[in-house]
Short mmCIF file of C-alpha atoms in Angstrom, two decimals:
data_model
loop_
_atom_site.label_atom_id
_atom_site.label_comp_id
_atom_site.label_asym_id
_atom_site.label_seq_id
_atom_site.Cartn_x
_atom_site.Cartn_y
_atom_site.Cartn_z
CA UNK L 22 -0.17 -0.54 -0.42
CA UNK L 23 0.83 3.86 0.20
CA UNK L 24 3.19 4.97 2.98
CA UNK L 25 1.34 7.63 5.46
CA UNK L 26 3.36 10.70 5.16
CA UNK L 27 5.14 9.56 8.33
CA UNK L 28 6.77 7.14 6.21
CA UNK L 29 7.77 8.97 3.64
CA UNK L 30 8.63 11.69 6.34
CA UNK L 31 11.13 8.96 7.96
CA UNK L 32 12.35 8.22 4.41
CA UNK L 33 13.48 11.12 3.36
CA UNK L 34 15.33 10.86 6.78
CA UNK L 35 17.06 7.38 5.98
CA UNK L 36 17.81 9.13 2.67
CA UNK L 37 19.87 11.91 4.14
CA UNK L 38 22.07 9.73 6.09
CA UNK L 39 23.17 7.52 3.65
CA UNK L 40 24.36 11.02 1.19
CA UNK L 41 26.13 12.77 4.40
CA UNK L 42 27.62 9.32 4.88
CA UNK L 43 28.76 8.60 1.38
CA UNK L 44 29.40 11.53 0.23
CA UNK L 45 32.22 12.09 3.00
CA UNK L 46 33.52 9.30 4.41
CA UNK L 47 37.43 8.33 3.45
CA UNK L 48 37.94 12.85 3.43
CA UNK L 49 41.09 13.58 4.44
CA UNK L 50 40.28 14.78 7.44
CA UNK L 51 42.62 16.29 10.45
CA UNK L 52 42.10 18.57 13.16
CA UNK L 53 42.50 21.89 11.68
CA UNK L 54 40.14 20.49 9.11
CA UNK L 55 37.43 20.21 10.70
CA UNK L 56 35.31 22.11 11.75
CA UNK L 57 34.90 23.23 7.48
CA UNK L 58 34.44 20.19 6.67
CA UNK L 59 31.64 20.23 10.03
CA UNK L 60 30.00 23.29 7.52
CA UNK L 61 30.11 21.58 4.76
CA UNK L 62 28.88 18.96 4.86
CA UNK L 63 25.98 20.34 6.91
CA UNK L 64 25.34 22.92 4.15
CA UNK L 65 25.45 20.53 1.53
CA UNK L 66 22.71 18.21 3.00
CA UNK L 67 20.46 20.61 3.95
CA UNK L 68 20.31 21.86 0.37
CA UNK L 69 17.69 18.54 -0.01
CA UNK L 70 14.22 18.26 -0.14
CA UNK L 71 12.64 18.83 3.63
CA UNK L 72 16.28 18.71 5.34
CA UNK L 73 15.72 21.25 7.88
CA UNK L 74 18.85 21.56 9.99
CA UNK L 75 21.92 19.29 10.23
CA UNK L 76 24.54 19.21 12.32
CA UNK L 77 27.07 17.29 12.52
CA UNK L 78 30.47 16.87 15.25
CA UNK L 79 33.35 15.68 14.07
CA UNK L 80 35.19 13.87 17.03
CA UNK L 81 38.87 15.92 17.21
CA UNK L 82 40.05 14.80 20.04
CA UNK L 83 39.48 10.82 18.45
CA UNK L 84 41.34 11.51 14.73
CA UNK L 85 44.07 9.20 14.43
CA UNK L 86 46.72 11.86 13.63
CA UNK L 87 49.32 8.36 13.41
CA UNK L 88 50.32 10.85 9.82
CA UNK L 89 48.75 14.35 10.80
CA UNK L 90 45.47 13.48 9.65
CA UNK L 91 43.91 10.58 8.59
CA UNK L 92 40.06 8.96 6.24
CA UNK L 93 36.67 10.85 7.18
CA UNK L 94 34.46 7.28 8.98
CA UNK L 95 32.21 6.93 11.36
CA UNK L 96 34.19 6.38 14.08
CA UNK L 97 34.89 10.12 14.29
CA UNK L 98 31.91 11.66 13.62
CA UNK L 99 28.15 12.40 15.46
CA UNK L 100 25.13 13.75 13.68
CA UNK L 101 22.20 15.29 13.96
CA UNK L 102 19.01 15.87 11.68
CA UNK L 103 15.90 18.08 11.37
CA UNK L 104 13.29 16.78 8.28
CA UNK L 105 9.46 18.15 7.83
CA UNK L 106 7.75 16.69 5.72
CA UNK L 107 3.68 17.87 5.19
CA UNK L 108 2.53 18.31 8.59
CA UNK L 109 5.72 15.57 10.54
CA UNK L 110 8.99 16.85 11.79
CA UNK L 111 11.67 13.29 11.88
CA UNK L 112 13.97 13.88 14.40
CA UNK L 113 17.46 10.95 14.11
CA UNK L 114 21.21 10.60 14.81
CA UNK L 115 24.04 8.57 14.03
CA UNK L 116 26.60 7.18 16.58
CA UNK L 117 28.45 4.73 17.27
CA UNK L 118 27.65 1.39 18.66
CA UNK L 119 29.73 -1.96 18.88
CA UNK L 120 32.26 0.09 17.18
CA UNK L 121 29.13 0.92 14.43
CA UNK L 122 27.90 3.74 13.09
CA UNK L 123 24.60 2.93 14.24
CA UNK L 124 21.70 5.72 12.35
CA UNK L 125 19.03 6.28 14.44
CA UNK L 126 14.99 7.60 14.63
CA UNK L 127 14.94 9.36 17.31
CA UNK L 128 12.02 10.94 17.14
CA UNK L 129 8.17 11.48 14.33
CA UNK L 130 5.53 13.14 15.27
CA UNK L 131 3.25 15.74 13.54
CA UNK L 132 3.31 19.95 14.53
CA UNK J 26 7.25 9.75 19.67
CA UNK J 27 9.44 6.43 19.06
CA UNK J 28 9.32 5.23 14.95
CA UNK J 29 6.47 2.25 13.95
CA UNK J 30 8.71 -0.27 12.34
CA UNK J 31 6.51 0.87 9.50
CA UNK J 32 8.91 4.31 9.55
CA UNK J 33 11.85 2.47 10.59
CA UNK J 34 11.12 -0.05 7.88
CA UNK J 35 11.47 3.01 5.59
CA UNK J 36 14.32 5.15 7.11
CA UNK J 37 16.29 1.66 6.75
CA UNK J 38 15.26 2.13 2.47
CA UNK J 39 16.61 5.11 2.78
CA UNK J 40 19.94 5.39 3.73
CA UNK J 41 21.00 2.18 1.31
CA UNK J 42 19.32 5.10 -1.57
CA UNK J 43 21.62 7.72 -0.43
CA UNK J 44 24.45 5.43 -0.12
CA UNK J 45 23.42 4.01 -3.36
CA UNK J 46 23.52 7.79 -4.82
CA UNK J 47 26.10 9.04 -3.50
CA UNK J 48 29.32 6.65 -2.84
CA UNK J 49 28.73 6.00 -6.77
CA UNK J 50 27.52 9.79 -8.54
CA UNK J 51 30.82 10.43 -9.84
CA UNK J 52 32.20 6.63 -10.95
CA UNK J 53 33.51 7.25 -14.49
CA UNK J 54 31.31 4.87 -16.63
CA UNK J 55 31.12 4.11 -20.45
CA UNK J 56 28.87 1.21 -22.62
CA UNK J 57 31.51 -1.07 -21.96
CA UNK J 58 32.30 -0.56 -17.81
CA UNK J 59 28.11 -0.73 -16.74
CA UNK J 60 27.79 -4.08 -17.36
CA UNK J 61 31.48 -4.30 -14.30
CA UNK J 62 29.58 -1.08 -11.80
CA UNK J 63 26.04 -2.16 -12.20
CA UNK J 64 26.60 -5.24 -10.59
CA UNK J 65 29.38 -3.73 -8.02
CA UNK J 66 26.56 -1.21 -6.67
CA UNK J 67 24.15 -3.98 -6.57
CA UNK J 68 26.17 -6.43 -4.46
CA UNK J 69 27.48 -3.12 -2.27
CA UNK J 70 23.91 -1.73 -1.36
CA UNK J 71 22.62 -5.69 -0.64
CA UNK J 72 25.59 -5.61 1.97
CA UNK J 73 23.99 -3.25 4.68
CA UNK J 74 21.18 -4.72 6.86
CA UNK J 75 17.59 -5.30 5.79
CA UNK J 76 18.33 -4.37 2.30
CA UNK J 77 16.90 -7.96 0.51
CA UNK J 78 17.82 -7.02 -2.99
CA UNK J 79 19.28 -4.49 -4.72
CA UNK J 80 18.65 -3.60 -9.09
CA UNK J 81 20.05 -1.22 -10.16
CA UNK J 82 19.70 -0.17 -14.21
CA UNK J 83 22.26 1.83 -16.05
CA UNK J 84 20.86 3.43 -19.21
CA UNK J 85 23.43 3.01 -21.55
CA UNK J 86 21.77 4.23 -24.50
CA UNK J 87 22.02 7.72 -22.74
CA UNK J 88 25.61 7.60 -21.47
CA UNK J 89 27.53 10.58 -22.96
CA UNK J 90 29.96 9.22 -24.75
CA UNK J 91 30.94 12.21 -26.82
CA UNK J 92 34.61 12.11 -24.26
CA UNK J 93 33.90 8.25 -24.14
CA UNK J 94 32.84 7.90 -20.96
CA UNK J 95 31.15 10.20 -18.27
CA UNK J 96 30.27 10.64 -14.31
CA UNK J 97 27.77 7.95 -13.00
CA UNK J 98 24.47 10.72 -11.94
CA UNK J 99 21.26 10.17 -11.68
CA UNK J 100 19.74 10.98 -15.47
CA UNK J 101 21.66 7.63 -16.25
CA UNK J 102 20.77 4.90 -13.25
CA UNK J 103 17.09 4.32 -12.74
CA UNK J 104 17.49 1.91 -9.18
CA UNK J 105 14.63 -1.02 -7.48
CA UNK J 106 15.23 -1.63 -4.08
CA UNK J 107 13.18 -3.82 -1.09
CA UNK J 108 13.63 -3.52 1.82
CA UNK J 109 12.72 -6.54 4.54
CA UNK J 110 12.54 -5.28 8.28
CA UNK J 111 10.83 -7.52 11.16
CA UNK J 112 7.73 -8.00 9.26
CA UNK J 113 7.47 -5.54 6.81
CA UNK J 114 9.06 -5.25 3.20
CA UNK J 115 9.64 -1.59 1.56
CA UNK J 116 9.81 -1.56 -2.21
CA UNK J 117 10.90 2.19 -3.95
CA UNK J 118 12.18 2.89 -7.13
CA UNK J 119 14.69 6.49 -8.65
CA UNK J 120 13.83 7.48 -11.76
CA UNK J 121 14.45 10.40 -13.05
CA UNK J 122 11.74 12.91 -13.02
CA UNK J 123 12.03 17.03 -14.83
CA UNK J 124 15.54 16.23 -13.94
CA UNK J 125 15.69 15.77 -11.60
CA UNK J 126 16.86 11.83 -9.60
CA UNK J 127 13.05 10.87 -7.55
CA UNK J 128 13.66 8.59 -4.98
CA UNK J 129 9.80 7.42 -3.99
CA UNK J 130 8.82 4.20 -1.67
CA UNK J 131 6.83 2.33 -4.01
CA UNK J 132 4.97 0.11 -1.50
CA UNK J 133 5.03 -0.97 2.88
CA UNK J 134 2.83 -3.43 3.68
CA UNK J 135 3.97 -6.41 6.48
CA UNK J 136 4.28 -10.08 5.45
CA UNK S 9 64.40 2.89 -14.27
CA UNK S 10 62.86 5.09 -11.11
CA UNK S 11 61.32 8.57 -11.97
CA UNK S 12 62.63 11.38 -10.99
CA UNK S 13 62.30 13.79 -8.76
CA UNK S 14 60.12 15.95 -10.57
CA UNK S 15 58.44 12.73 -11.84
CA UNK S 16 57.20 12.02 -8.22
CA UNK S 17 56.07 15.25 -7.84
CA UNK S 18 53.59 15.97 -11.09
CA UNK S 19 52.05 11.77 -9.44
CA UNK S 20 51.69 13.55 -5.78
CA UNK S 21 49.80 16.71 -7.91
CA UNK S 22 48.32 13.85 -10.06
CA UNK S 23 46.44 12.25 -6.84
CA UNK S 24 45.30 15.39 -5.56
CA UNK S 25 43.75 15.96 -7.97
CA UNK S 26 42.24 13.08 -8.09
CA UNK S 27 41.42 12.65 -5.16
CA UNK S 28 39.59 16.78 -4.96
CA UNK S 29 37.90 15.62 -7.55
CA UNK S 30 35.73 12.41 -6.72
CA UNK S 31 35.99 12.81 -3.69
CA UNK S 32 33.59 16.15 -3.83
CA UNK S 33 31.25 15.37 -7.35
CA UNK S 34 27.78 14.21 -6.41
CA UNK S 35 28.18 17.06 -3.41
CA UNK S 36 24.78 18.74 -3.25
CA UNK S 37 25.46 22.64 -3.46
CA UNK S 38 23.49 25.93 -4.29
CA UNK S 39 24.97 29.09 -4.14
CA UNK S 40 23.87 29.98 -0.24
CA UNK S 41 26.20 26.25 0.09
CA UNK S 42 29.32 26.85 -2.69
CA UNK S 43 31.89 28.98 0.46
CA UNK S 44 31.61 26.33 3.06
CA UNK S 45 32.11 23.64 0.71
CA UNK S 46 35.19 25.50 -1.49
CA UNK S 47 36.75 26.14 1.71
CA UNK S 48 36.25 22.48 2.99
CA UNK S 49 37.35 21.05 -0.95
CA UNK S 50 40.97 23.46 0.56
CA UNK S 51 41.67 22.27 4.04
CA UNK S 52 40.28 18.42 3.03
CA UNK S 53 42.82 18.15 0.03
CA UNK S 54 45.55 19.78 1.71
CA UNK S 55 46.20 17.77 4.02
CA UNK S 56 47.65 15.70 1.91
CA UNK S 57 51.78 15.17 2.13
CA UNK S 58 52.86 18.15 -0.50
CA UNK S 59 50.27 19.90 -1.36
CA UNK S 60 50.71 23.08 -0.07
CA UNK S 61 47.98 25.13 -1.64
CA UNK S 62 45.09 24.52 -2.81
CA UNK S 63 42.43 26.87 -4.38
CA UNK S 64 38.51 26.02 -5.28
CA UNK S 65 36.92 27.92 -7.19
CA UNK S 66 33.14 26.78 -7.12
CA UNK S 67 30.99 29.14 -10.08
CA UNK S 68 27.62 30.09 -9.05
CA UNK S 69 26.57 31.66 -11.34
CA UNK S 70 26.44 28.45 -14.06
CA UNK S 71 25.22 26.40 -11.17
CA UNK S 72 22.31 24.44 -12.43
CA UNK S 73 19.03 25.35 -9.78
CA UNK S 74 15.81 24.69 -11.19
CA UNK S 75 15.35 22.17 -8.56
CA UNK S 76 17.27 25.20 -5.56
CA UNK S 77 20.90 23.41 -5.65
CA UNK S 78 22.81 21.24 -8.07
CA UNK S 79 25.35 17.93 -7.73
CA UNK S 80 28.59 19.23 -8.03
CA UNK S 81 30.39 17.83 -10.89
CA UNK S 82 34.09 20.00 -12.84
CA UNK S 83 31.71 22.30 -15.17
CA UNK S 84 31.61 23.68 -11.62
CA UNK S 85 34.41 24.41 -10.92
CA UNK S 86 38.63 26.09 -11.35
CA UNK S 87 40.71 25.13 -9.21
CA UNK S 88 44.55 25.71 -8.85
CA UNK S 89 47.14 24.20 -6.62
CA UNK S 90 51.00 23.55 -5.76
CA UNK S 91 52.64 20.88 -4.34
CA UNK S 92 56.40 20.71 -3.15
CA UNK S 93 58.14 18.31 -2.97
CA UNK S 94 62.20 18.41 -2.04
CA UNK S 95 63.13 20.18 -4.92
CA UNK S 96 60.28 20.52 -7.17
CA UNK S 97 57.41 22.98 -7.16
CA UNK S 98 54.49 21.77 -9.21
CA UNK S 99 51.81 23.98 -9.76
CA UNK S 100 48.52 22.48 -12.02
CA UNK S 101 44.86 23.50 -12.71
CA UNK S 102 41.69 22.48 -13.64
CA UNK S 103 39.30 23.48 -16.22
CA UNK S 104 36.65 22.97 -18.00
CA UNK S 105 37.20 22.47 -22.48
CA UNK S 106 35.28 21.34 -25.01
CA UNK S 107 33.37 20.04 -22.38
CA UNK S 108 35.67 17.31 -20.38
CA UNK S 109 37.51 18.89 -16.62
CA UNK S 110 40.59 19.64 -18.30
CA UNK S 111 43.44 18.87 -15.73
CA UNK S 112 46.83 20.06 -16.20
CA UNK S 113 50.50 20.76 -14.89
CA UNK S 114 51.03 24.54 -15.58
CA UNK S 115 54.82 24.50 -14.64
CA UNK S 116 57.04 22.76 -12.62
CA UNK S 117 60.28 24.40 -11.92
CA UNK S 118 63.71 23.43 -8.99
CA UNK S 119 63.61 26.18 -5.67
CA UNK F 6 58.77 25.82 -17.19
CA UNK F 7 55.94 23.53 -19.13
CA UNK F 8 56.06 19.62 -18.02
CA UNK F 9 58.75 16.70 -19.64
CA UNK F 10 56.17 13.81 -21.28
CA UNK F 11 57.58 11.46 -19.26
CA UNK F 12 56.63 14.23 -16.03
CA UNK F 13 53.04 14.32 -17.71
CA UNK F 14 52.53 10.51 -17.97
CA UNK F 15 53.26 10.94 -14.49
CA UNK F 16 50.72 13.59 -13.81
CA UNK F 17 48.24 11.06 -15.32
CA UNK F 18 49.60 8.63 -13.05
CA UNK F 19 48.19 10.33 -9.83
CA UNK F 20 45.32 11.68 -11.03
CA UNK F 21 44.57 7.76 -11.29
CA UNK F 22 45.25 6.86 -7.99
CA UNK F 23 43.15 9.34 -6.64
CA UNK F 24 40.49 8.99 -8.48
CA UNK F 25 40.47 5.51 -7.51
CA UNK F 26 40.95 5.56 -3.51
CA UNK F 27 38.81 8.36 -3.37
CA UNK F 28 35.41 6.89 -6.18
CA UNK F 29 35.14 3.72 -4.07
CA UNK F 30 36.55 4.48 -0.72
CA UNK F 31 33.51 4.39 2.05
CA UNK F 32 31.76 1.50 -0.67
CA UNK F 33 30.15 -2.08 1.89
CA UNK F 34 32.65 -4.64 1.00
CA UNK F 35 32.18 -7.97 2.13
CA UNK F 36 33.93 -11.30 1.08
CA UNK F 37 31.15 -12.24 -1.02
CA UNK F 38 30.36 -8.73 -2.70
CA UNK F 39 34.42 -7.87 -2.94
CA UNK F 40 35.53 -9.94 -6.58
CA UNK F 41 31.98 -7.34 -8.60
CA UNK F 42 33.71 -4.26 -6.33
CA UNK F 43 37.43 -4.83 -7.70
CA UNK F 44 35.78 -5.53 -11.55
CA UNK F 45 34.22 -2.41 -11.79
CA UNK F 46 36.99 -0.31 -10.04
CA UNK F 47 39.50 -1.30 -12.89
CA UNK F 48 36.66 -0.89 -15.76
CA UNK F 49 35.83 2.34 -13.98
CA UNK F 50 39.67 3.89 -13.75
CA UNK F 51 40.31 2.39 -17.51
CA UNK F 52 37.85 4.73 -18.55
CA UNK F 53 40.18 7.47 -18.45
CA UNK F 54 43.13 8.20 -21.00
CA UNK F 55 45.63 7.23 -20.82
CA UNK F 56 45.31 4.42 -18.38
CA UNK F 57 45.98 0.96 -19.93
CA UNK F 58 46.37 -1.68 -17.21
CA UNK F 59 44.46 -1.45 -13.61
CA UNK F 60 44.41 -4.22 -11.84
CA UNK F 61 43.10 -4.18 -8.35
CA UNK F 62 42.96 -6.97 -5.45
CA UNK F 63 40.43 -6.70 -2.26
CA UNK F 64 42.32 -8.04 0.83
CA UNK F 65 38.87 -9.92 1.42
CA UNK F 66 40.62 -12.57 4.54
CA UNK F 67 41.41 -8.93 5.58
CA UNK F 68 38.14 -7.37 5.13
CA UNK F 69 36.64 -7.41 9.00
CA UNK F 70 33.23 -8.78 9.68
CA UNK F 71 32.51 -8.43 12.33
CA UNK F 72 29.21 -6.79 11.29
CA UNK F 73 29.24 -8.68 8.19
CA UNK F 74 30.59 -6.25 5.20
CA UNK F 75 32.97 -2.92 5.85
CA UNK F 76 34.34 0.22 3.84
CA UNK F 77 36.33 -0.28 1.55
CA UNK F 78 40.03 1.14 3.11
CA UNK F 79 43.42 1.21 1.37
CA UNK F 80 44.02 -0.70 4.64
CA UNK F 81 42.70 -3.79 2.50
CA UNK F 82 43.70 -3.22 -0.82
CA UNK F 83 46.45 -3.57 -3.07
CA UNK F 84 46.84 -2.00 -6.68
CA UNK F 85 48.48 -2.08 -9.93
CA UNK F 86 47.84 -0.54 -12.74
CA UNK F 87 50.55 0.73 -15.49
CA UNK F 88 49.52 4.51 -17.57
CA UNK F 89 50.62 4.89 -21.41
CA UNK F 90 50.61 8.31 -22.27
CA UNK F 91 52.66 8.81 -25.54
CA UNK F 92 55.54 7.29 -26.10
CA UNK F 93 55.99 6.74 -22.43
CA UNK F 94 54.64 4.20 -19.57
CA UNK F 95 54.09 4.17 -16.20
CA UNK F 96 53.39 1.55 -13.59
CA UNK F 97 52.34 2.48 -10.21
CA UNK F 98 51.10 0.43 -7.30
CA UNK F 99 48.85 1.01 -4.43
CA UNK F 100 50.28 -0.84 -1.57
CA UNK F 101 50.26 -0.33 3.40
CA UNK F 102 53.23 0.51 4.18
CA UNK F 103 53.46 1.80 8.31
CA UNK F 104 49.71 1.44 8.25
CA UNK F 105 49.24 4.46 5.41
CA UNK F 106 48.35 3.21 2.23
CA UNK F 107 51.90 3.86 0.02
CA UNK F 108 50.65 5.23 -4.40
CA UNK F 109 54.26 4.41 -5.49
CA UNK F 110 56.07 5.13 -9.16
CA UNK F 111 57.34 1.48 -9.34
CA UNK F 112 58.91 2.62 -12.93
CA UNK F 113 58.82 5.33 -15.93
CA UNK F 114 59.84 3.92 -19.41
CA UNK F 115 60.03 5.08 -23.59
CA UNK F 116 59.11 2.33 -25.26
#
């Protein structure tokens, strides 16, 4: 059957997470460049439809600096997003759990 | 409030689309290399949790071959996916509409 | 035979261009987000070894805004880089030529 | 001064390595999907100008399968390429050294 508005809103939320992760995974990142990458990731994904707010925190203290820089992966970031689709608001987050970058719907409600 | 099983299933479906698109957009592609890229995209995304089936069709006749190859974008592919999460099945597709690669939930149901 | 210092410097310069292009091609970009993406691209690639300076100009007036944003490709950017390897300095650029994003070594010399 | 043919050949070789690495880093990969990804990476990069041969070996025994699949990074692959530019042949390779995916020109000669 057709999806409900809430289901479409959650689908849209998922698209944004897959976009953010796979567009930017592998980017060379260092403590010095982390802030500019956070801003660019947020602004890039906020361009997508229904994406109201994106907050990316690169975990600078966790970065492996053995070779001065490393490549961005899920272990080095925490992300929060808000999606507005119709009357529905979806809040999502990504954080590491058991060595896996877990993406999760935190809350869905109508406003 | 917490998402329902169907809403989580739709979120998972969205993640897979964002992954597929932004991991592979920009890949050099030609009529000769298209088939291997289709297979790799399908197998890569099917690795992700709850992703039962991915079908990627690169539109070989549409590829710009002025310079022998071009870069993969949404205009050159159609994608269908099936997500199984708990008892819920989500079917999704991507195709061009008005010059935009539209990703859509086609069907959600419990089995 | 083994490469000369100048040849290795040119190899290093090429790596940076391939990195910059294929890491960021496909990123959602709009006139509003272009500046943050320019900064992030510059800072990310400058992390790589021997990469002294990167200048990215996203051609904001060229961006297709039919759907508010578009995906970054070579047609929307011009890039200049400087590589320092040993005593050798390599200057490179990327710009569109005949619809192809041409990457070129502009100058190689010892300092 | 202008680059020599050999220097341009090395620049072209570098572009291919940056392309291969940053296009595909982050791709979900498992022992089952590795072969299709190897083929797609080879065929994609061989599309690029002057790139005669690419050989990608994903180190299947090294893949972290704690969560069934992992994301492709330099630690999981070895790559060899041949570039032909004018009369010049460049051979390159990538392999891990001290935890860093080192890309190197192995040989440059005229044929």
